[in-house]
Tab-separated table of C-alpha atoms in Angstrom:
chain	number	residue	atom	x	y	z
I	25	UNK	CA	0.636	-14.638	10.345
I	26	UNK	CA	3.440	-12.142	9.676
I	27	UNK	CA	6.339	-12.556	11.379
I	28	UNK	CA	7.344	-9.520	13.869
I	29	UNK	CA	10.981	-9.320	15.000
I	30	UNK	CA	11.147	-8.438	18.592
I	31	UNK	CA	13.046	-5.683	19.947
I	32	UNK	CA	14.467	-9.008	22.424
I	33	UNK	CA	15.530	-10.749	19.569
I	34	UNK	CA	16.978	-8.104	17.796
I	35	UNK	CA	19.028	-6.971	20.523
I	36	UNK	CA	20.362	-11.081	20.857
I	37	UNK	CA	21.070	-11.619	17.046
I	38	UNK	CA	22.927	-8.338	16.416
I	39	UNK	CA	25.307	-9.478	19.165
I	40	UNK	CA	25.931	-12.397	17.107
I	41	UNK	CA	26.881	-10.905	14.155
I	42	UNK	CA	30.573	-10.639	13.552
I	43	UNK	CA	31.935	-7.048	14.179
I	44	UNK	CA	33.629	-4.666	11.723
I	45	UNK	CA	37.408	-5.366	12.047
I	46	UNK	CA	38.526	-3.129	14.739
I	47	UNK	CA	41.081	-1.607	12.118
I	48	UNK	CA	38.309	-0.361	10.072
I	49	UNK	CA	36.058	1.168	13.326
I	50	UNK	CA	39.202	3.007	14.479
I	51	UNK	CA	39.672	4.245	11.030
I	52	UNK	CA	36.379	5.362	10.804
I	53	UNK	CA	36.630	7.414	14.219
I	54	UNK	CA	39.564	8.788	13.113
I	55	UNK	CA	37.597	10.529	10.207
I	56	UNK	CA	37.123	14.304	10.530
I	57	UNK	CA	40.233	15.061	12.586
I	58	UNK	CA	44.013	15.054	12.025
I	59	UNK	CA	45.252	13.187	13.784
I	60	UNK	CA	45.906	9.747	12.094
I	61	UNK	CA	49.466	9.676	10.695
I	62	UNK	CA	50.859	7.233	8.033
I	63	UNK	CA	52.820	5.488	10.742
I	64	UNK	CA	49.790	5.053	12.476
I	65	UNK	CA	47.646	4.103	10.143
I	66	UNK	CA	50.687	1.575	8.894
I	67	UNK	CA	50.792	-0.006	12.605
I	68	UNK	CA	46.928	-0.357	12.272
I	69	UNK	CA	47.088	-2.245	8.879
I	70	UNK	CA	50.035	-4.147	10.111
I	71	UNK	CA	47.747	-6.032	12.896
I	72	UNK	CA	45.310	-7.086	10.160
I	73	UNK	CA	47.377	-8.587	7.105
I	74	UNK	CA	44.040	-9.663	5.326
I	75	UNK	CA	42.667	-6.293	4.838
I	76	UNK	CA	46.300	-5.392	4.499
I	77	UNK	CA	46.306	-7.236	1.407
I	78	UNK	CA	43.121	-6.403	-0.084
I	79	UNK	CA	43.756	-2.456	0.469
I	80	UNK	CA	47.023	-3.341	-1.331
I	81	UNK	CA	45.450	-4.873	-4.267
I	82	UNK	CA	42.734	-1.985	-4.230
I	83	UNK	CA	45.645	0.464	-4.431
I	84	UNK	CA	46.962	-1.383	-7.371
I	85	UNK	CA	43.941	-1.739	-9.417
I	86	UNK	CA	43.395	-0.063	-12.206
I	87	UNK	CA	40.486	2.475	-11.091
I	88	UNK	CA	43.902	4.550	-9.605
I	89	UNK	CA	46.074	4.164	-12.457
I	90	UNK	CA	49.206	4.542	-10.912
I	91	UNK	CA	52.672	3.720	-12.832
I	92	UNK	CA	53.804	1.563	-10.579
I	93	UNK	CA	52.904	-0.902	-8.513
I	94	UNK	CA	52.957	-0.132	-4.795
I	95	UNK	CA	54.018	-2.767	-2.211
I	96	UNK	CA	53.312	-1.228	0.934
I	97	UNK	CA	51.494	0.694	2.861
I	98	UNK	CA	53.584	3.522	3.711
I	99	UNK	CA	54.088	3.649	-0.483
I	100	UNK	CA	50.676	3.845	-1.166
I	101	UNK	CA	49.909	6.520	1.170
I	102	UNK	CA	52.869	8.125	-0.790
I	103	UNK	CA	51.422	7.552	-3.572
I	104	UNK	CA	47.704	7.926	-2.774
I	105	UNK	CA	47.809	10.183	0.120
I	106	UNK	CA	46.765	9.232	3.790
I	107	UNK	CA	42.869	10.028	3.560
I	108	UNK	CA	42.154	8.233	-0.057
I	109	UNK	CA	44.457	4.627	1.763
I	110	UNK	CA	42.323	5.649	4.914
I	111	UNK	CA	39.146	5.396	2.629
I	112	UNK	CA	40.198	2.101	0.537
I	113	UNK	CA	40.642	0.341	4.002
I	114	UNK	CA	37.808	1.634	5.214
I	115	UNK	CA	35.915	0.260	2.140
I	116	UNK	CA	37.966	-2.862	1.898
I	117	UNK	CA	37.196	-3.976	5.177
I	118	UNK	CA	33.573	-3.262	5.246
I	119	UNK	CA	32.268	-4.818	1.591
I	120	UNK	CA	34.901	-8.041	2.802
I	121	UNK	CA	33.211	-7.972	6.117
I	122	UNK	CA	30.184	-9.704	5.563
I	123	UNK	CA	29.344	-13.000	4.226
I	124	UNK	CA	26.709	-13.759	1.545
I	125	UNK	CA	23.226	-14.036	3.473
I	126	UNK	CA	21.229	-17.089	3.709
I	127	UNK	CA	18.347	-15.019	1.943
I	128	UNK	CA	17.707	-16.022	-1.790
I	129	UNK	CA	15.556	-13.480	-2.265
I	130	UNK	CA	18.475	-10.541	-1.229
I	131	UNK	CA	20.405	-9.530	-4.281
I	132	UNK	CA	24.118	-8.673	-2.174
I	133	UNK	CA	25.653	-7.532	-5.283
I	134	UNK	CA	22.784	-5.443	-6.379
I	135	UNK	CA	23.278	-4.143	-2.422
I	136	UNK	CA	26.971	-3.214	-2.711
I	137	UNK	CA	26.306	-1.573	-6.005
I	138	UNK	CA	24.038	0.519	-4.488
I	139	UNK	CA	25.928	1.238	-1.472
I	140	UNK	CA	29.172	1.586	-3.353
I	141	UNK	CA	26.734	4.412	-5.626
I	142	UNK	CA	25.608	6.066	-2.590
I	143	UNK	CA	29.336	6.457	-1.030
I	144	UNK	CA	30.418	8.119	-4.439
I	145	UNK	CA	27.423	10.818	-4.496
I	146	UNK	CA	27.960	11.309	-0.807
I	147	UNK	CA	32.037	11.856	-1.251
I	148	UNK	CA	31.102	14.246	-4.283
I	149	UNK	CA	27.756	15.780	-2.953
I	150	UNK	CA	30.026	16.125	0.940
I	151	UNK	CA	32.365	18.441	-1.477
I	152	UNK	CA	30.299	20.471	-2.740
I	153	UNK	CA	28.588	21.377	0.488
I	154	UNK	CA	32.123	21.869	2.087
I	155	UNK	CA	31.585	18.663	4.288
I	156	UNK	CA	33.869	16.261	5.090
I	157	UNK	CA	34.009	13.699	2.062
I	158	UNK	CA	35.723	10.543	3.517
I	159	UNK	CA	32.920	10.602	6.156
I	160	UNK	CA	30.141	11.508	3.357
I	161	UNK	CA	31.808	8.133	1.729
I	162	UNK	CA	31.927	5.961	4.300
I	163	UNK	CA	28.609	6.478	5.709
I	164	UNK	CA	27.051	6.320	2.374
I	165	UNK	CA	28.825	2.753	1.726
I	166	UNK	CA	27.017	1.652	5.787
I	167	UNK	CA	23.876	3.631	5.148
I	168	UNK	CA	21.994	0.134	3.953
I	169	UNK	CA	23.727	-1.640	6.321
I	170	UNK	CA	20.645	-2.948	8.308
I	171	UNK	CA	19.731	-4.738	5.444
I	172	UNK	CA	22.592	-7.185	5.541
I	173	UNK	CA	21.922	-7.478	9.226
I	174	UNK	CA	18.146	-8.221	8.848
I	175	UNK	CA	19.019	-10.698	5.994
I	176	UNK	CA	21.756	-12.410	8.265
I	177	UNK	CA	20.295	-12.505	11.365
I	178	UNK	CA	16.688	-12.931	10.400
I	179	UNK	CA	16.750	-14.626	7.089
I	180	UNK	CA	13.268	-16.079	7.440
I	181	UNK	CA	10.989	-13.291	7.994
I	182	UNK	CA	13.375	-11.121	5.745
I	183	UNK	CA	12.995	-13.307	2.736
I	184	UNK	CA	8.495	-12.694	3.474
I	185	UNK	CA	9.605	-8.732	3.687
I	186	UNK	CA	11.563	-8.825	0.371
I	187	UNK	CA	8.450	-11.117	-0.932
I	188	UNK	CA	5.981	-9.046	0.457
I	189	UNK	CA	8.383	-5.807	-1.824
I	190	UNK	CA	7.868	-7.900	-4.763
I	191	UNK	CA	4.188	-9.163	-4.590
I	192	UNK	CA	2.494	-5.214	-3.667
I	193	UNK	CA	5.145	-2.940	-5.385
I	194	UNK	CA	6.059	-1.033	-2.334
I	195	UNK	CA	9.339	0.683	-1.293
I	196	UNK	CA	11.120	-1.551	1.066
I	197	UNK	CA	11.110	0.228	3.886
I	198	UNK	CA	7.618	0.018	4.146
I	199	UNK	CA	7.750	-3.735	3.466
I	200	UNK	CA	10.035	-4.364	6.284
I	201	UNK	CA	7.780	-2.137	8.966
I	202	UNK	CA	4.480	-4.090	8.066
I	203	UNK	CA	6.430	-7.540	7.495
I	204	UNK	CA	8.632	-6.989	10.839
I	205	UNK	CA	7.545	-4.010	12.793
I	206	UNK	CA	11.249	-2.448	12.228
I	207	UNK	CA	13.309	-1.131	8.652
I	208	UNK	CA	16.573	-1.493	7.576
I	209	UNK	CA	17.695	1.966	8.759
I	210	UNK	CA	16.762	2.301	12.278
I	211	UNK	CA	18.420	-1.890	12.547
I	212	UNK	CA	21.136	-0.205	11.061
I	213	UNK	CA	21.441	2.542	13.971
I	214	UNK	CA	21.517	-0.390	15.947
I	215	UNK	CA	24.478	-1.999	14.983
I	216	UNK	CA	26.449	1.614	14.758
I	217	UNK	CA	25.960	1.800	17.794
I	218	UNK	CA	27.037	-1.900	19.013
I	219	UNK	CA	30.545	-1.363	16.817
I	220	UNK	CA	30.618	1.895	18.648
I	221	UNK	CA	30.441	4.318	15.336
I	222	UNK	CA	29.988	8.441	16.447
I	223	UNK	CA	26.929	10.047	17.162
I	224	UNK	CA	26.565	11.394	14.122
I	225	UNK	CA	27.240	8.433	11.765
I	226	UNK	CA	24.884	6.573	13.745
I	227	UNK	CA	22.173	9.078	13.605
I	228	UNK	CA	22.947	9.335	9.653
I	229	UNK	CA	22.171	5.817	9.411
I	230	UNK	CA	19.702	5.523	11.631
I	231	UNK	CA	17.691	8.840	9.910
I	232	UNK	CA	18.286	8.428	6.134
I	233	UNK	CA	14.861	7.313	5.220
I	234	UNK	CA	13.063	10.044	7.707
I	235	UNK	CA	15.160	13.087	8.572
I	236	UNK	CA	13.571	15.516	11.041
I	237	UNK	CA	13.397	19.037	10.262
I	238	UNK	CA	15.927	19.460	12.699
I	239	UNK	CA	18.602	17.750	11.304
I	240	UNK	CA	18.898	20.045	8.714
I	241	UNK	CA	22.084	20.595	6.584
I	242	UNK	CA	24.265	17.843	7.802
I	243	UNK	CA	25.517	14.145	7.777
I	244	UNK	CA	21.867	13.054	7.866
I	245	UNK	CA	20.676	15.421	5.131
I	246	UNK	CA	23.397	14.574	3.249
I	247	UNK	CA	23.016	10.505	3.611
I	248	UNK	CA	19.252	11.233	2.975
I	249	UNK	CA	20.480	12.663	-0.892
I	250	UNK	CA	23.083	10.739	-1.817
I	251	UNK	CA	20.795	7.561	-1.187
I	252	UNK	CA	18.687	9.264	-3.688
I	253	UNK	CA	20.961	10.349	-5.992
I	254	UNK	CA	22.278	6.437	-6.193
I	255	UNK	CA	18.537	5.490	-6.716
I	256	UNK	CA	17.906	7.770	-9.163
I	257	UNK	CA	21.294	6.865	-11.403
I	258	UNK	CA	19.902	3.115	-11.261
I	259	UNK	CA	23.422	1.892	-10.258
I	260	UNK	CA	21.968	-1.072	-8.253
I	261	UNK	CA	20.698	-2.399	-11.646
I	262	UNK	CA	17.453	-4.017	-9.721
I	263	UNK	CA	14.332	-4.054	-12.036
I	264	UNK	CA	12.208	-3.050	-8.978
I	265	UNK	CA	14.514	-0.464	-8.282
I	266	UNK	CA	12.914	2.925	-6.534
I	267	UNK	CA	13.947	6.384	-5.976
I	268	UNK	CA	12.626	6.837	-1.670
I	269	UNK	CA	11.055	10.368	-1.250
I	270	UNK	CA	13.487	13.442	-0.663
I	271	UNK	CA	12.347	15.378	1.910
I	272	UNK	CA	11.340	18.873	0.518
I	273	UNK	CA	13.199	20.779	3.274
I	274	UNK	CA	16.442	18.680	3.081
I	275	UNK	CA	16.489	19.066	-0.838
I	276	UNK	CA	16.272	22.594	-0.526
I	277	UNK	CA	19.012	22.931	1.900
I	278	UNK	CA	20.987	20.843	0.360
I	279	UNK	CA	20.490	20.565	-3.287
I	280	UNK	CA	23.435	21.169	-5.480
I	281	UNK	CA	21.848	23.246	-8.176
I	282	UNK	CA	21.447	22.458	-11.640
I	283	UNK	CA	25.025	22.448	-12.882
I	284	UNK	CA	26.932	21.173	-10.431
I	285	UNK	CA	24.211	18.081	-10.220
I	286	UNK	CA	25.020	16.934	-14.101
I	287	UNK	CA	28.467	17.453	-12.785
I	288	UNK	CA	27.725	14.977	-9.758
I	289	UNK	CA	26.433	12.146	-11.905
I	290	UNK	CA	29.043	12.206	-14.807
I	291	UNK	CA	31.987	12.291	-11.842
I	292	UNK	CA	29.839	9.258	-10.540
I	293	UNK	CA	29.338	7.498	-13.206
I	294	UNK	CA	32.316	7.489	-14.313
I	295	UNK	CA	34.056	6.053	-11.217
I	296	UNK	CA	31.625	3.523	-10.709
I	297	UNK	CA	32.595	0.469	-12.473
I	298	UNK	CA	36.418	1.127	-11.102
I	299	UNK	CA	35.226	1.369	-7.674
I	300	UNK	CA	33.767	-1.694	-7.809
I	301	UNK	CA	35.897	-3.637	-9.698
I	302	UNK	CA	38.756	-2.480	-7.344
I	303	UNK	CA	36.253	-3.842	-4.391
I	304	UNK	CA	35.713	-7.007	-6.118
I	305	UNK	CA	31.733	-6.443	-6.427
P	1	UNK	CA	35.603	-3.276	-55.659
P	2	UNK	CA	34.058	-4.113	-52.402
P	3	UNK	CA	30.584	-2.361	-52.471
P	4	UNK	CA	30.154	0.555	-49.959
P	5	UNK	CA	26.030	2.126	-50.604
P	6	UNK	CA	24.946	-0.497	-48.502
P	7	UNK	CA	27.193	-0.478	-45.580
P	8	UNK	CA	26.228	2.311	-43.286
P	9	UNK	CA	22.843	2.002	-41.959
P	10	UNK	CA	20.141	4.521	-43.268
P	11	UNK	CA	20.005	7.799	-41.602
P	12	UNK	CA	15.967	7.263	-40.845
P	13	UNK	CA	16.412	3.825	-39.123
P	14	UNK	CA	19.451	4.947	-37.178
P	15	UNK	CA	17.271	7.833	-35.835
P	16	UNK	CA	14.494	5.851	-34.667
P	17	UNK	CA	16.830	3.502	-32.857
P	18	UNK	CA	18.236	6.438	-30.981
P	19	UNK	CA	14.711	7.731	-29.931
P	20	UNK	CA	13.644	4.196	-29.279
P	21	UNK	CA	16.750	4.101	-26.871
P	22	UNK	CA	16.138	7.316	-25.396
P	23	UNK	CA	12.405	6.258	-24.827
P	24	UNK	CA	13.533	2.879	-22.663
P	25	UNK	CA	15.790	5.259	-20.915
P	26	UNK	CA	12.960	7.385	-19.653
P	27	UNK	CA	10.803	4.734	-19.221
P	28	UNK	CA	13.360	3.399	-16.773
P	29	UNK	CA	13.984	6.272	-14.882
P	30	UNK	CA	10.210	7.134	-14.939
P	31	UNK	CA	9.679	3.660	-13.708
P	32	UNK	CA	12.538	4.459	-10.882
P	33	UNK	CA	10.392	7.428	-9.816
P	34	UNK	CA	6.723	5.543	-9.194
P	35	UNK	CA	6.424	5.508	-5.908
P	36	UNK	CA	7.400	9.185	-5.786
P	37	UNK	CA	5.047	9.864	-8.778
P	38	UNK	CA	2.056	7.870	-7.000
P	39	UNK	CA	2.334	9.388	-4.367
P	40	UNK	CA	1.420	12.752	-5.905
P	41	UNK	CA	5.131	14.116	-5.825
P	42	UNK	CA	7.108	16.534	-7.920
P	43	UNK	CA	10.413	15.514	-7.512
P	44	UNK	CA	13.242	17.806	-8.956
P	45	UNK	CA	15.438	14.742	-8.790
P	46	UNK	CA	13.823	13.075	-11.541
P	47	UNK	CA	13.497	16.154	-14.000
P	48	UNK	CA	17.894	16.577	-13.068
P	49	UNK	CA	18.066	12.685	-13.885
P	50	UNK	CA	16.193	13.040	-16.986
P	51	UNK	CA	18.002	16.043	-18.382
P	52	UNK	CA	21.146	14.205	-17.355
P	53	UNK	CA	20.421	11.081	-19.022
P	54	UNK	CA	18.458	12.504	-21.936
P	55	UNK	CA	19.483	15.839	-22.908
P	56	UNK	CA	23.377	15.892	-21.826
P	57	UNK	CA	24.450	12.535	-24.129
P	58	UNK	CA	24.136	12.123	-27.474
């Protein structure tokens, strides 16, 4: 019999799972106003010397080729500016904030490449539509994030939906609703809204796969594309890799136009590899 | 006098690597595209991808 996860047990094991550092979540709600300053943001790191570190090391890698090394916070955010440090904690502490999932069958490299590919073409695809691009970033780099969870907290029945994937040559998703009677993305509302994420970001999540016509133009739209556009560049490197329908009415909202998409995926492509490497994927 | 008419690779050979390349390539990205494709889609995505992959690199 297929295993169904319960909306009981979901609710239980999702409490269970360690939450985002609450450096990063305050960060994150932070995003899209002004009024984070590099003191603040300083005092923030300050209480969490781990991701301190790793944001340090991120600043010094070579994807931001800087002349000198910096040693501190308040120097990189010299250096850097406040919202790209803001972004590298952000991304620091949430690829470091999960541990590899008892799942054999869950490629977590292949899912930070991905994820990493989808925060790049939402940063680039959020400027182009005038949107907010650390936001388009970070919620591309959470968009997936219910797969971790499911993998985590239900490693069993995942490892049957990721089997089931393989053995019919489906898009996950759909594995996942006939393996468990849920999908990564609406698990991944859940949680957004356990670590207490906005509205928005939690809708975005919660939506990518299946945005309503009303959502329109925005964050959900925009999550909806750039998880496409990741898919389509093949950045994962899976061999069962697939591009998830576009909704017709998003892409024509939203679609960047001929030029400016060649543009998209040459600017992505060629951050990529730096990205990661600076994330240690 | 080291000889040099052998060294660089034939022009016709070199050319059929580079469409043999470009042929995986789309196979890839086509293959990236099947569940969009059987489900009776036209996806704009994949003709931008293509172009991007196929027509903008050498």
């Amino acid at each position: 019999m297929m295993p169904n996860v319960t909306p009981a047990q979901v609710k239980e094991r999702l409490r269970d799972l360690p939450p985002l550092s609450a450096v990063v979540t305050e960060l994150i709600a932070s995003m899209g106003s002004d009024t984070l300053s590099s003191e603040d943001l300083a005092a923030k790191l300050s209480t969490d010397p781990a991701l301190s570190a790793k944001t340090l090391r991120m600043a010094n890698s070579s994807f931001y080729g800087m002349s000198r090394q910096v040693e501190s916070v308040h120097d990189a955010v010299t250096v850097l500016g406040l919202r790209t440090v803001r972004t590298l904690v952000v991304a620091s502490g949430i690829t470091g904030g999960f541990k590899v999932p008892a799942t054999p069958q869950f490629d977590f490299h292949a899912f930070w490449r991905h994820a990493v590919g989808t925060a790049l073409c939402g940063q680039v695809l959020a400027k182009e539509l005038s949107m907010d691009s650390d936001i388009g970033f970070t919620v591309g780099l959470l968009h997936d994030i219910g797969q971790v969870a499911l993998a985590c907290c239900f490693p069993d029945a995942y490892t049957q939906a990721l089997s089931y994937q393989l053995a019919h040559d489906v898009l996950l998703i759909d594995a996942e609703r006939k393996v468990l009677g849920t999908d990564h993305a609406s698990i991944g509302g859940q949680i957004s809204e356990l670590w207490r994420f906005s509205p928005a970001i939690v809708e975005a999540i919660a939506c990518h796969h299946d945005p309503a016509m009303h959502h329109g133009p925005g964050l959900v739209g925009l999550t909806h594309m750039a998880d496409a556009f990741s898919h389509a560049l093949g950045l994962s490197r899976q061999q069962n890799e697939s591009v998830p329908i576009t909704s017709p009415e998003i892409w024509r909202a939203m679609s960047p136009g001929q030029d400016a998409s060649m543009a998209l995926f040459a600017t992505v492509e060629s951050q990529f590899d730096g990205v990661c490497q600076a994330l240690q994927i | 006098m080291v000889p040099t008419d052998n060294i660089a690779a034939p022009p016709l050979a070199t050319d059929e690597n580079a469409e043999q390349h470009r042929e995986e390539v789309r196979r890839a990205i086509e293959h990236r595209f099947r569940h969009i494709s059987r489900a009776g889609h036209i996806s704009p995505l994949l003709h931008l991808i293509l172009r991007y992959k196929l027509e903008q690199r050498p």
